[in-house]
Every structure is written in C-alpha cells, then in structure tokens.
C-alpha cells in the first residue's frame, strides 16, 4: 500500500525503459515489508542537474544512476564515498542533509557475485577485456582485492594504458599491464580468470564476441561476462566449448541493487532473500 509515509526511490538514466531494477527493489520491499516504492525516471541529456536537484527537493530517498550519467552526476553531489571517487563513477545516491552522497555499488556487487560463485581474487591472474567505465571499475576492484596480475586488453590501447598508469600509481605496484586484443599468444603457460567488460555481444548482437579465436579460450579456467542479456553470450559459449566455466553478469546486477537497498534502508539483506530475487530476475529474463 502506498500511503503518506511511503519512501520513493528510483533510477535516473537514458534510456531506462528496459531496466530490471524495479523488480529488485519493489520485490525486496514486499518481502521485507518496507514502505518504499521504486520507479524509473528517463532523464533527458541536458537535464541531469535539474533531475538531481528536483529529486532532492521532492525528498526522494535514494536514486540509482545508470548510463550515461554515472560520471557526470559526481558534479551534483554533496559528498562522494572514497571507493566511488577512486572508480570515478557513482551508481547510487543516498539522501543526506543538504544533498545526496554518491556510492558505487556496481563493484562491491560484482565482488559479492564473484564470492557467491566461489571465485577468489587474491593471488589470481586475471584478463580484463575492455577499457570503458565498467572495465575501469573492475580493474580498481581487482587490484584492491589483491589480484596478483591484471592484464588489460582493449581495442583502443591508449585507454587501457591510462587505466593501468592510474591504478598502478595509487597501488604502488605494477599490478596492471596492457596488451592489445590480439596479444594473448604470450600468455601461454597458465590458466586465467577472464572478465568480459566490453559491450560486444550485447543483445541483439548475440553472435558477436570480442575474441573469436579458440586459442584464447584455451587459456581460461573461467570466463565471466558482465553482460546478462543474452543470458548465455557467445563469449560464454566459447569459454564452455574450451572446457572452462562460464558465468553471466546477472548476479552482479542483483547484488549492486541489493547493496543500494541496504544503503537506503540501513539493513543487511539475507542470502535467502537475495536468492529469491535472483530467481525472479532469471524468470524475467526468460
Ligand atoms: P563503455 O564505457 O561504453 O565501454 C565499452 C567497451 O567496449 C570499450 O572497452 C570499447 O572499446 C569496447 N567495444 C565496444 N565495441 C567494440 C567493438 N566493436 N570491438 C572492440 N571493442 C569494442 O561501456 P561500459 O559501461 O564499460 O559497459 C561495458 C559492458 O559491461 C556492457 O556490456 C554493460 O552491459 C556491462 N555492464 C554490466 C553490469 C552488470 O550489472 N552486470 C554493470 C555495468 C556494465 P574501445 O575503448 O576501443 O572503444
């Protein structure tokens, strides 16, 4: 029941029409008997500042932020959590006195997702494919969680180089190195965890994969695709064909939402509730 005390949260982005976040938050509210409703808000390109200030004026309790505003929104916040500042992107706003505080729950979300699938980061040798917003955040997370080596491969090598310089600089060790997408020949001799953080293979381009050569997939023990639509990407299929374990990005989506919900409500969501929502998301994906 919506009544005078209902808290409103939502998602700002452009587009927002295909989001699954309302399922996460509204079902959590139902399950946990929280008087909170979550709605998507399509924000036009030149109206982000007005959207954030208007949300604050309307007493919106919290917001998620999606593409293309995760970095731009930093300008309009009262405070930014240190992890989000290091990543340079915010996907969750929490109302505080005088403005919103920005957090990044995408990366803690990915970390919880990896943990729940039994994937260890400390000491691991990891290939990250991509050098966009998601790959940058993934690289920060992996470096901070103790990866032994991160090999960053991207079509535009300069973008990968910039991330490597930045992360190596503040980590004080050369944990990230850069390779072109065709450079994996030199990686023979061990098995890697690969995290696919490019947009190649996203629906409707289901037949595309960032690398098609089978030799690459022979290097992997696990191929983790941040994409969740389609639920089995070509990258995942190629990983499995080469004998590796393949996982999609749906649990990352789940846990980033759950961590946002925890921040807004000052609670800890149980693993049972998280798995119930995960089941709903899988059903929604068909
Ligand atoms: P982005 O900033 O636009 O970066 C896109 C990346 O893909 C860049 O590295 C780009 O390479 C590469 N790329 C795009 N088209 C390419 C092509 N034809 N050939 C080679 N490389 C290509 O995007 P993002 O925000 O980082 O998102 C990346 C992926 O992560 C998306 O698929 C998104 O759905 C997914 N994601 C999932 C979650 C989740 O909750 N599961 C959360 C965030 C993101 P260049 O640098 O050379 O252009």
mmCIF file of C-alpha atoms and ligand atoms in Angstrom:
data_model
loop_
_atom_site.group_PDB
_atom_site.id
_atom_site.type_symbol
_atom_site.label_atom_id
_atom_site.label_comp_id
_atom_site.label_asym_id
_atom_site.label_seq_id
_atom_site.Cartn_x
_atom_site.Cartn_y
_atom_site.Cartn_z
ATOM 1 C CA UNK A 1 0.000 0.000 0.000
ATOM 2 C CA UNK A 2 1.306 3.436 -0.914
ATOM 3 C CA UNK A 3 0.436 5.949 1.804
ATOM 4 C CA UNK A 4 1.643 9.268 3.194
ATOM 5 C CA UNK A 5 4.771 7.682 4.662
ATOM 6 C CA UNK A 6 5.933 5.805 1.564
ATOM 7 C CA UNK A 7 9.571 6.497 0.683
ATOM 8 C CA UNK A 8 10.304 6.913 -3.015
ATOM 9 C CA UNK A 9 13.490 5.703 -4.679
ATOM 10 C CA UNK A 10 14.206 5.418 -8.374
ATOM 11 C CA UNK A 11 16.571 5.121 -11.289
ATOM 12 C CA UNK A 12 17.808 8.013 -13.424
ATOM 13 C CA UNK A 13 19.320 7.311 -16.814
ATOM 14 C CA UNK A 14 18.707 7.420 -20.534
ATOM 15 C CA UNK A 15 17.331 5.011 -21.615
ATOM 16 C CA UNK A 16 15.718 3.346 -18.595
ATOM 17 C CA UNK A 17 12.876 1.543 -20.328
ATOM 18 C CA UNK A 18 14.485 -1.929 -20.180
ATOM 19 C CA UNK A 19 15.637 -1.794 -16.579
ATOM 20 C CA UNK A 20 15.086 -4.727 -14.200
ATOM 21 C CA UNK A 21 15.883 -2.647 -11.099
ATOM 22 C CA UNK A 22 12.191 -2.060 -10.187
ATOM 23 C CA UNK A 23 11.823 -5.849 -9.835
ATOM 24 C CA UNK A 24 14.755 -5.960 -7.395
ATOM 25 C CA UNK A 25 13.662 -3.077 -5.173
ATOM 26 C CA UNK A 26 9.888 -3.414 -5.227
ATOM 27 C CA UNK A 27 10.032 -7.171 -4.551
ATOM 28 C CA UNK A 28 12.547 -6.618 -1.751
ATOM 29 C CA UNK A 29 10.170 -4.057 -0.224
ATOM 30 C CA UNK A 30 7.291 -6.536 -0.461
ATOM 31 C CA UNK A 31 9.351 -9.354 1.048
ATOM 32 C CA UNK A 32 10.819 -7.235 3.849
ATOM 33 C CA UNK A 33 7.639 -5.156 4.485
ATOM 34 C CA UNK A 34 9.466 -1.888 3.798
ATOM 35 C CA UNK A 35 7.247 1.086 2.926
ATOM 36 C CA UNK A 36 9.288 2.023 -0.157
ATOM 37 C CA UNK A 37 8.469 2.258 -3.850
ATOM 38 C CA UNK A 38 10.981 2.320 -6.737
ATOM 39 C CA UNK A 39 10.338 3.869 -10.154
ATOM 40 C CA UNK A 40 12.382 4.562 -13.328
ATOM 41 C CA UNK A 41 12.940 8.189 -14.428
ATOM 42 C CA UNK A 42 14.021 8.879 -18.005
ATOM 43 C CA UNK A 43 16.246 11.994 -17.808
ATOM 44 C CA UNK A 44 16.998 13.990 -20.939
ATOM 45 C CA UNK A 45 20.655 14.687 -21.736
ATOM 46 C CA UNK A 46 20.779 18.351 -20.689
ATOM 47 C CA UNK A 47 18.632 17.978 -17.566
ATOM 48 C CA UNK A 48 20.768 15.932 -15.173
ATOM 49 C CA UNK A 49 21.418 18.767 -12.722
ATOM 50 C CA UNK A 50 17.717 19.668 -12.638
ATOM 51 C CA UNK A 51 16.863 15.983 -12.118
ATOM 52 C CA UNK A 52 19.198 15.602 -9.107
ATOM 53 C CA UNK A 53 18.173 18.921 -7.535
ATOM 54 C CA UNK A 54 14.496 18.211 -8.239
ATOM 55 C CA UNK A 55 14.767 14.738 -6.698
ATOM 56 C CA UNK A 56 16.271 16.265 -3.567
ATOM 57 C CA UNK A 57 13.565 18.940 -3.435
ATOM 58 C CA UNK A 58 10.911 16.223 -3.731
ATOM 59 C CA UNK A 59 12.515 14.306 -0.851
ATOM 60 C CA UNK A 60 13.363 11.223 -2.954
ATOM 61 C CA UNK A 61 15.008 8.856 -0.509
ATOM 62 C CA UNK A 62 17.574 7.424 -2.889
ATOM 63 C CA UNK A 63 18.435 7.035 -6.547
ATOM 64 C CA UNK A 64 20.299 4.651 -8.774
ATOM 65 C CA UNK A 65 22.172 6.213 -11.670
ATOM 66 C CA UNK A 66 22.783 4.438 -14.945
ATOM 67 C CA UNK A 67 24.256 5.111 -18.394
ATOM 68 C CA UNK A 68 25.212 7.765 -19.456
ATOM 69 C CA UNK A 69 25.287 9.679 -16.141
ATOM 70 C CA UNK A 70 27.473 7.640 -13.769
ATOM 71 C CA UNK A 71 30.435 10.029 -14.000
ATOM 72 C CA UNK A 72 28.657 13.274 -14.851
ATOM 73 C CA UNK A 73 26.470 13.017 -11.740
ATOM 74 C CA UNK A 74 29.556 13.429 -9.496
ATOM 75 C CA UNK A 75 29.373 17.199 -10.103
ATOM 76 C CA UNK A 76 25.950 17.471 -8.488
ATOM 77 C CA UNK A 77 26.610 15.604 -5.241
ATOM 78 C CA UNK A 78 27.242 16.911 -1.750
ATOM 79 C CA UNK A 79 29.642 14.072 -0.924
ATOM 80 C CA UNK A 80 31.236 11.071 -2.651
ATOM 81 C CA UNK A 81 32.231 7.813 -0.976
ATOM 82 C CA UNK A 82 36.031 7.220 -1.345
ATOM 83 C CA UNK A 83 35.658 3.974 -3.378
ATOM 84 C CA UNK A 84 33.303 5.705 -5.831
ATOM 85 C CA UNK A 85 35.766 8.599 -6.086
ATOM 86 C CA UNK A 86 38.632 6.206 -6.939
ATOM 87 C CA UNK A 87 36.468 4.467 -9.544
ATOM 88 C CA UNK A 88 35.247 7.826 -10.882
ATOM 89 C CA UNK A 89 31.646 6.657 -11.175
ATOM 90 C CA UNK A 90 28.586 6.602 -8.959
ATOM 91 C CA UNK A 91 25.505 4.419 -9.361
ATOM 92 C CA UNK A 92 23.744 5.046 -6.029
ATOM 93 C CA UNK A 93 22.680 8.274 -4.323
ATOM 94 C CA UNK A 94 21.691 8.358 -0.667
ATOM 95 C CA UNK A 95 19.860 11.414 0.695
ATOM 96 C CA UNK A 96 21.755 13.282 3.395
ATOM 97 C CA UNK A 97 21.288 16.722 4.894
ATOM 98 C CA UNK A 98 21.795 19.301 2.166
ATOM 99 C CA UNK A 99 22.267 16.921 -0.791
ATOM 100 C CA UNK A 100 22.983 13.377 -1.960
ATOM 101 C CA UNK A 101 26.002 11.245 -1.120
ATOM 102 C CA UNK A 102 27.224 9.108 -4.034
ATOM 103 C CA UNK A 103 28.333 5.476 -3.821
ATOM 104 C CA UNK A 104 29.444 2.853 -6.300
ATOM 105 C CA UNK A 105 27.679 -0.448 -5.627
ATOM 106 C CA UNK A 106 28.482 -1.967 -9.048
ATOM 107 C CA UNK A 107 31.913 -3.082 -7.886
ATOM 108 C CA UNK A 108 31.039 -4.338 -4.401
ATOM 109 C CA UNK A 109 28.128 -6.001 -6.250
ATOM 110 C CA UNK A 110 30.493 -7.752 -8.632
ATOM 111 C CA UNK A 111 32.655 -8.794 -5.684
ATOM 112 C CA UNK A 112 29.683 -10.341 -3.847
ATOM 113 C CA UNK A 113 28.649 -12.056 -7.086
ATOM 114 C CA UNK A 114 32.152 -13.498 -7.564
ATOM 115 C CA UNK A 115 32.236 -14.669 -3.946
ATOM 116 C CA UNK A 116 28.828 -16.308 -4.227
ATOM 117 C CA UNK A 117 30.136 -18.279 -7.219
ATOM 118 C CA UNK A 118 33.258 -19.288 -5.284
ATOM 119 C CA UNK A 119 35.650 -17.169 -7.371
ATOM 120 C CA UNK A 120 38.708 -15.991 -5.429
ATOM 121 C CA UNK A 121 40.547 -12.779 -6.345
ATOM 122 C CA UNK A 122 43.629 -12.718 -4.053
ATOM 123 C CA UNK A 123 46.649 -14.135 -5.897
ATOM 124 C CA UNK A 124 44.652 -14.634 -9.118
ATOM 125 C CA UNK A 125 45.903 -13.923 -12.657
ATOM 126 C CA UNK A 126 43.094 -12.096 -14.456
ATOM 127 C CA UNK A 127 42.463 -10.908 -18.006
ATOM 128 C CA UNK A 128 40.082 -7.928 -18.232
ATOM 129 C CA UNK A 129 38.642 -7.294 -21.695
ATOM 130 C CA UNK A 130 37.684 -3.662 -22.286
ATOM 131 C CA UNK A 131 38.704 -0.240 -21.002
ATOM 132 C CA UNK A 132 35.373 1.577 -20.687
ATOM 133 C CA UNK A 133 33.588 2.581 -17.475
ATOM 134 C CA UNK A 134 32.911 -0.990 -16.332
ATOM 135 C CA UNK A 135 36.432 -2.278 -17.102
ATOM 136 C CA UNK A 136 37.959 0.650 -15.237
ATOM 137 C CA UNK A 137 35.863 -0.068 -12.159
ATOM 138 C CA UNK A 138 36.563 -3.819 -12.380
ATOM 139 C CA UNK A 139 40.301 -3.142 -12.578
ATOM 140 C CA UNK A 140 40.190 -0.914 -9.480
ATOM 141 C CA UNK A 141 38.258 -3.586 -7.574
ATOM 142 C CA UNK A 142 40.525 -6.478 -8.589
ATOM 143 C CA UNK A 143 43.684 -4.536 -7.765
ATOM 144 C CA UNK A 144 42.351 -3.525 -4.348
ATOM 145 C CA UNK A 145 41.187 -7.090 -3.587
ATOM 146 C CA UNK A 146 44.691 -8.482 -4.092
ATOM 147 C CA UNK A 147 44.840 -9.832 -7.664
ATOM 148 C CA UNK A 148 48.382 -10.955 -8.486
ATOM 149 C CA UNK A 149 48.265 -9.759 -12.082
ATOM 150 C CA UNK A 150 45.665 -7.947 -14.211
ATOM 151 C CA UNK A 151 46.125 -7.974 -17.978
ATOM 152 C CA UNK A 152 44.001 -5.273 -19.529
ATOM 153 C CA UNK A 153 43.147 -5.834 -23.213
ATOM 154 C CA UNK A 154 41.261 -3.295 -25.271
ATOM 155 C CA UNK A 155 40.719 -2.272 -28.882
ATOM 156 C CA UNK A 156 41.875 1.279 -28.067
ATOM 157 C CA UNK A 157 45.111 0.514 -26.294
ATOM 158 C CA UNK A 158 45.637 4.105 -25.061
ATOM 159 C CA UNK A 159 42.507 3.851 -22.913
ATOM 160 C CA UNK A 160 43.824 0.675 -21.284
ATOM 161 C CA UNK A 161 47.199 2.355 -20.734
ATOM 162 C CA UNK A 162 45.591 5.271 -18.939
ATOM 163 C CA UNK A 163 43.754 2.966 -16.516
ATOM 164 C CA UNK A 164 46.916 0.914 -15.907
ATOM 165 C CA UNK A 165 49.004 4.021 -15.127
ATOM 166 C CA UNK A 166 46.403 5.349 -12.741
ATOM 167 C CA UNK A 167 45.798 2.089 -10.835
ATOM 168 C CA UNK A 168 49.494 1.117 -10.687
ATOM 169 C CA UNK A 169 50.227 4.643 -9.439
ATOM 170 C CA UNK A 170 47.969 4.543 -6.424
ATOM 171 C CA UNK A 171 48.514 0.835 -5.696
ATOM 172 C CA UNK A 172 52.287 1.451 -5.622
ATOM 173 C CA UNK A 173 52.983 -1.747 -7.617
ATOM 174 C CA UNK A 174 52.752 -2.755 -11.265
ATOM 175 C CA UNK A 175 49.689 -4.972 -10.909
ATOM 176 C CA UNK A 176 48.066 -3.939 -14.225
ATOM 177 C CA UNK A 177 49.696 -4.401 -17.611
ATOM 178 C CA UNK A 178 48.289 -3.724 -21.029
ATOM 179 C CA UNK A 179 48.013 -5.940 -24.109
ATOM 180 C CA UNK A 180 46.293 -5.419 -27.451
ATOM 181 C CA UNK A 181 43.305 -7.704 -28.079
ATOM 182 C CA UNK A 182 45.491 -9.858 -30.343
ATOM 183 C CA UNK A 183 48.326 -10.112 -27.803
ATOM 184 C CA UNK A 184 47.209 -13.201 -25.840
ATOM 185 C CA UNK A 185 49.736 -15.501 -27.609
ATOM 186 C CA UNK A 186 52.301 -14.520 -24.981
ATOM 187 C CA UNK A 187 50.048 -15.613 -22.082
ATOM 188 C CA UNK A 188 50.512 -19.366 -22.618
ATOM 189 C CA UNK A 189 51.661 -21.390 -19.616
ATOM 190 C CA UNK A 190 48.899 -20.814 -17.089
ATOM 191 C CA UNK A 191 45.091 -20.601 -16.810
ATOM 192 C CA UNK A 192 43.338 -17.283 -16.231
ATOM 193 C CA UNK A 193 40.080 -15.851 -14.969
ATOM 194 C CA UNK A 194 38.801 -13.556 -17.754
ATOM 195 C CA UNK A 195 36.286 -10.789 -17.146
ATOM 196 C CA UNK A 196 34.492 -9.656 -20.291
ATOM 197 C CA UNK A 197 33.742 -5.947 -19.763
ATOM 198 C CA UNK A 198 33.125 -4.738 -23.322
ATOM 199 C CA UNK A 199 29.710 -4.178 -24.874
ATOM 200 C CA UNK A 200 30.445 -6.707 -27.643
ATOM 201 C CA UNK A 201 27.846 -9.500 -27.622
ATOM 202 C CA UNK A 202 25.064 -7.465 -26.053
ATOM 203 C CA UNK A 203 21.554 -8.237 -27.298
ATOM 204 C CA UNK A 204 20.652 -8.082 -30.202
ATOM 205 C CA UNK A 205 24.239 -8.794 -31.365
ATOM 206 C CA UNK A 206 24.213 -12.222 -29.710
ATOM 207 C CA UNK A 207 26.589 -13.801 -32.255
ATOM 208 C CA UNK A 208 29.457 -11.381 -31.569
ATOM 209 C CA UNK A 209 32.324 -11.960 -29.169
ATOM 210 C CA UNK A 210 35.249 -9.663 -28.515
ATOM 211 C CA UNK A 211 37.679 -12.518 -29.398
ATOM 212 C CA UNK A 212 36.659 -15.468 -31.563
ATOM 213 C CA UNK A 213 39.917 -17.437 -31.683
ATOM 214 C CA UNK A 214 39.642 -20.759 -29.780
ATOM 215 C CA UNK A 215 43.296 -20.469 -28.649
ATOM 216 C CA UNK A 216 42.286 -17.572 -26.417
ATOM 217 C CA UNK A 217 39.575 -19.588 -24.679
ATOM 218 C CA UNK A 218 42.020 -22.460 -24.047
ATOM 219 C CA UNK A 219 43.825 -20.045 -21.689
ATOM 220 C CA UNK A 220 40.786 -19.634 -19.394
ATOM 221 C CA UNK A 221 39.591 -21.610 -16.403
ATOM 222 C CA UNK A 222 36.633 -19.183 -16.034
ATOM 223 C CA UNK A 223 35.027 -16.680 -18.389
ATOM 224 C CA UNK A 224 32.924 -14.102 -16.542
ATOM 225 C CA UNK A 225 30.798 -11.911 -18.809
ATOM 226 C CA UNK A 226 29.366 -8.706 -17.313
ATOM 227 C CA UNK A 227 26.624 -8.910 -19.941
ATOM 228 C CA UNK A 228 23.429 -10.657 -18.798
ATOM 229 C CA UNK A 229 21.288 -10.177 -21.907
ATOM 230 C CA UNK A 230 21.563 -12.621 -23.635
ATOM 231 C CA UNK A 231 21.929 -14.875 -20.617
ATOM 232 C CA UNK A 232 24.441 -17.018 -22.489
ATOM 233 C CA UNK A 233 26.718 -14.861 -24.637
ATOM 234 C CA UNK A 234 28.953 -16.053 -27.449
ATOM 235 C CA UNK A 235 31.935 -15.327 -25.144
ATOM 236 C CA UNK A 236 30.417 -17.708 -22.572
ATOM 237 C CA UNK A 237 29.718 -20.383 -25.179
ATOM 238 C CA UNK A 238 33.292 -20.200 -26.482
ATOM 239 C CA UNK A 239 34.590 -20.466 -22.898
ATOM 240 C CA UNK A 240 32.495 -23.590 -22.276
ATOM 241 C CA UNK A 241 33.470 -25.173 -25.583
ATOM 242 C CA UNK A 242 37.102 -24.851 -24.490
ATOM 243 C CA UNK A 243 36.304 -26.610 -21.183
ATOM 244 C CA UNK A 244 36.074 -23.510 -18.945
ATOM 245 C CA UNK A 245 33.392 -22.354 -16.542
ATOM 246 C CA UNK A 246 31.161 -19.545 -17.854
ATOM 247 C CA UNK A 247 29.105 -17.078 -15.792
ATOM 248 C CA UNK A 248 26.983 -14.080 -16.832
ATOM 249 C CA UNK A 249 26.510 -10.658 -15.193
ATOM 250 C CA UNK A 250 23.033 -11.179 -13.723
ATOM 251 C CA UNK A 251 24.290 -11.742 -10.172
ATOM 252 C CA UNK A 252 26.340 -8.537 -10.443
ATOM 253 C CA UNK A 253 23.133 -6.695 -11.327
ATOM 254 C CA UNK A 254 21.367 -8.403 -8.417
ATOM 255 C CA UNK A 255 23.990 -7.537 -5.812
ATOM 256 C CA UNK A 256 24.558 -3.940 -6.938
ATOM 257 C CA UNK A 257 20.806 -3.470 -6.374
ATOM 258 C CA UNK A 258 20.859 -5.242 -3.040
ATOM 259 C CA UNK A 259 23.758 -3.126 -1.778
ATOM 260 C CA UNK A 260 21.905 0.055 -2.855
ATOM 261 C CA UNK A 261 18.832 -1.174 -0.993
ATOM 262 C CA UNK A 262 20.945 -1.853 2.095
ATOM 263 C CA UNK A 263 22.402 1.669 1.953
ATOM 264 C CA UNK A 264 18.964 3.276 1.641
ATOM 265 C CA UNK A 265 17.433 1.277 4.470
ATOM 266 C CA UNK A 266 20.369 0.664 6.830
ATOM 267 C CA UNK A 267 19.789 -3.094 6.766
ATOM 268 C CA UNK A 268 21.549 -6.298 5.675
ATOM 269 C CA UNK A 269 19.602 -8.366 3.114
ATOM 270 C CA UNK A 270 19.854 -12.104 3.817
ATOM 271 C CA UNK A 271 21.284 -14.543 1.296
ATOM 272 C CA UNK A 272 17.865 -16.289 1.119
ATOM 273 C CA UNK A 273 16.114 -13.047 0.133
ATOM 274 C CA UNK A 274 18.877 -12.310 -2.407
ATOM 275 C CA UNK A 275 18.426 -15.734 -3.993
ATOM 276 C CA UNK A 276 14.661 -15.278 -4.157
ATOM 277 C CA UNK A 277 15.137 -12.030 -6.095
ATOM 278 C CA UNK A 278 17.731 -13.737 -8.304
ATOM 279 C CA UNK A 279 15.139 -16.358 -9.215
ATOM 280 C CA UNK A 280 12.684 -13.604 -10.192
ATOM 281 C CA UNK A 281 15.299 -11.868 -12.340
ATOM 282 C CA UNK A 282 16.055 -15.132 -14.132
ATOM 283 C CA UNK A 283 12.328 -15.622 -14.784
ATOM 284 C CA UNK A 284 12.063 -12.045 -16.079
ATOM 285 C CA UNK A 285 14.980 -12.777 -18.445
ATOM 286 C CA UNK A 286 13.080 -15.789 -19.721
HETATM 287 P P1 LIG B 1 31.647 1.624 -22.309
HETATM 288 O O1 LIG B 1 32.227 2.561 -21.319
HETATM 289 O O2 LIG B 1 30.878 2.146 -23.462
HETATM 290 O O3 LIG B 1 32.881 0.715 -22.883
HETATM 291 C C1 LIG B 1 32.676 -0.154 -23.946
HETATM 292 C C2 LIG B 1 33.904 -1.054 -24.129
HETATM 293 O O4 LIG B 1 33.608 -1.979 -25.187
HETATM 294 C C3 LIG B 1 35.169 -0.322 -24.546
HETATM 295 O O5 LIG B 1 36.279 -1.001 -23.992
HETATM 296 C C4 LIG B 1 35.149 -0.472 -26.080
HETATM 297 O O6 LIG B 1 36.424 -0.435 -26.679
HETATM 298 C C5 LIG B 1 34.599 -1.867 -26.212
HETATM 299 N N1 LIG B 1 33.973 -2.076 -27.524
HETATM 300 C C6 LIG B 1 32.747 -1.634 -27.912
HETATM 301 N N2 LIG B 1 32.514 -2.027 -29.185
HETATM 302 C C7 LIG B 1 33.622 -2.709 -29.604
HETATM 303 C C8 LIG B 1 33.981 -3.388 -30.801
HETATM 304 N N3 LIG B 1 33.149 -3.420 -31.847
HETATM 305 N N4 LIG B 1 35.174 -4.002 -30.865
HETATM 306 C C9 LIG B 1 36.020 -3.981 -29.812
HETATM 307 N N5 LIG B 1 35.741 -3.372 -28.637
HETATM 308 C C10 LIG B 1 34.552 -2.749 -28.524
HETATM 309 O O7 LIG B 1 30.680 0.554 -21.610
HETATM 310 P P2 LIG B 1 30.679 0.101 -20.062
HETATM 311 O O8 LIG B 1 29.782 0.968 -19.291
HETATM 312 O O9 LIG B 1 32.090 -0.058 -19.653
HETATM 313 O O10 LIG B 1 29.938 -1.329 -20.161
HETATM 314 C C11 LIG B 1 30.604 -2.464 -20.725
HETATM 315 C C12 LIG B 1 29.729 -3.705 -20.569
HETATM 316 O O11 LIG B 1 29.520 -4.024 -19.176
HETATM 317 C C13 LIG B 1 28.329 -3.523 -21.168
HETATM 318 O O12 LIG B 1 28.045 -4.672 -21.913
HETATM 319 C C14 LIG B 1 27.401 -3.456 -19.958
HETATM 320 O O13 LIG B 1 26.146 -4.034 -20.256
HETATM 321 C C15 LIG B 1 28.149 -4.297 -18.945
HETATM 322 N N6 LIG B 1 27.801 -3.933 -17.544
HETATM 323 C C16 LIG B 1 27.128 -4.840 -16.777
HETATM 324 C C17 LIG B 1 26.762 -4.527 -15.471
HETATM 325 C C18 LIG B 1 26.007 -5.537 -14.627
HETATM 326 O O14 LIG B 1 25.390 -5.155 -13.625
HETATM 327 N N7 LIG B 1 26.057 -6.810 -14.954
HETATM 328 C C19 LIG B 1 27.092 -3.271 -14.928
HETATM 329 C C20 LIG B 1 27.808 -2.367 -15.737
HETATM 330 C C21 LIG B 1 28.152 -2.706 -17.046
HETATM 331 P P3 LIG B 1 37.103 0.986 -27.111
HETATM 332 O O15 LIG B 1 37.638 1.554 -25.835
HETATM 333 O O16 LIG B 1 38.159 0.597 -28.065
HETATM 334 O O17 LIG B 1 36.005 1.799 -27.709
#
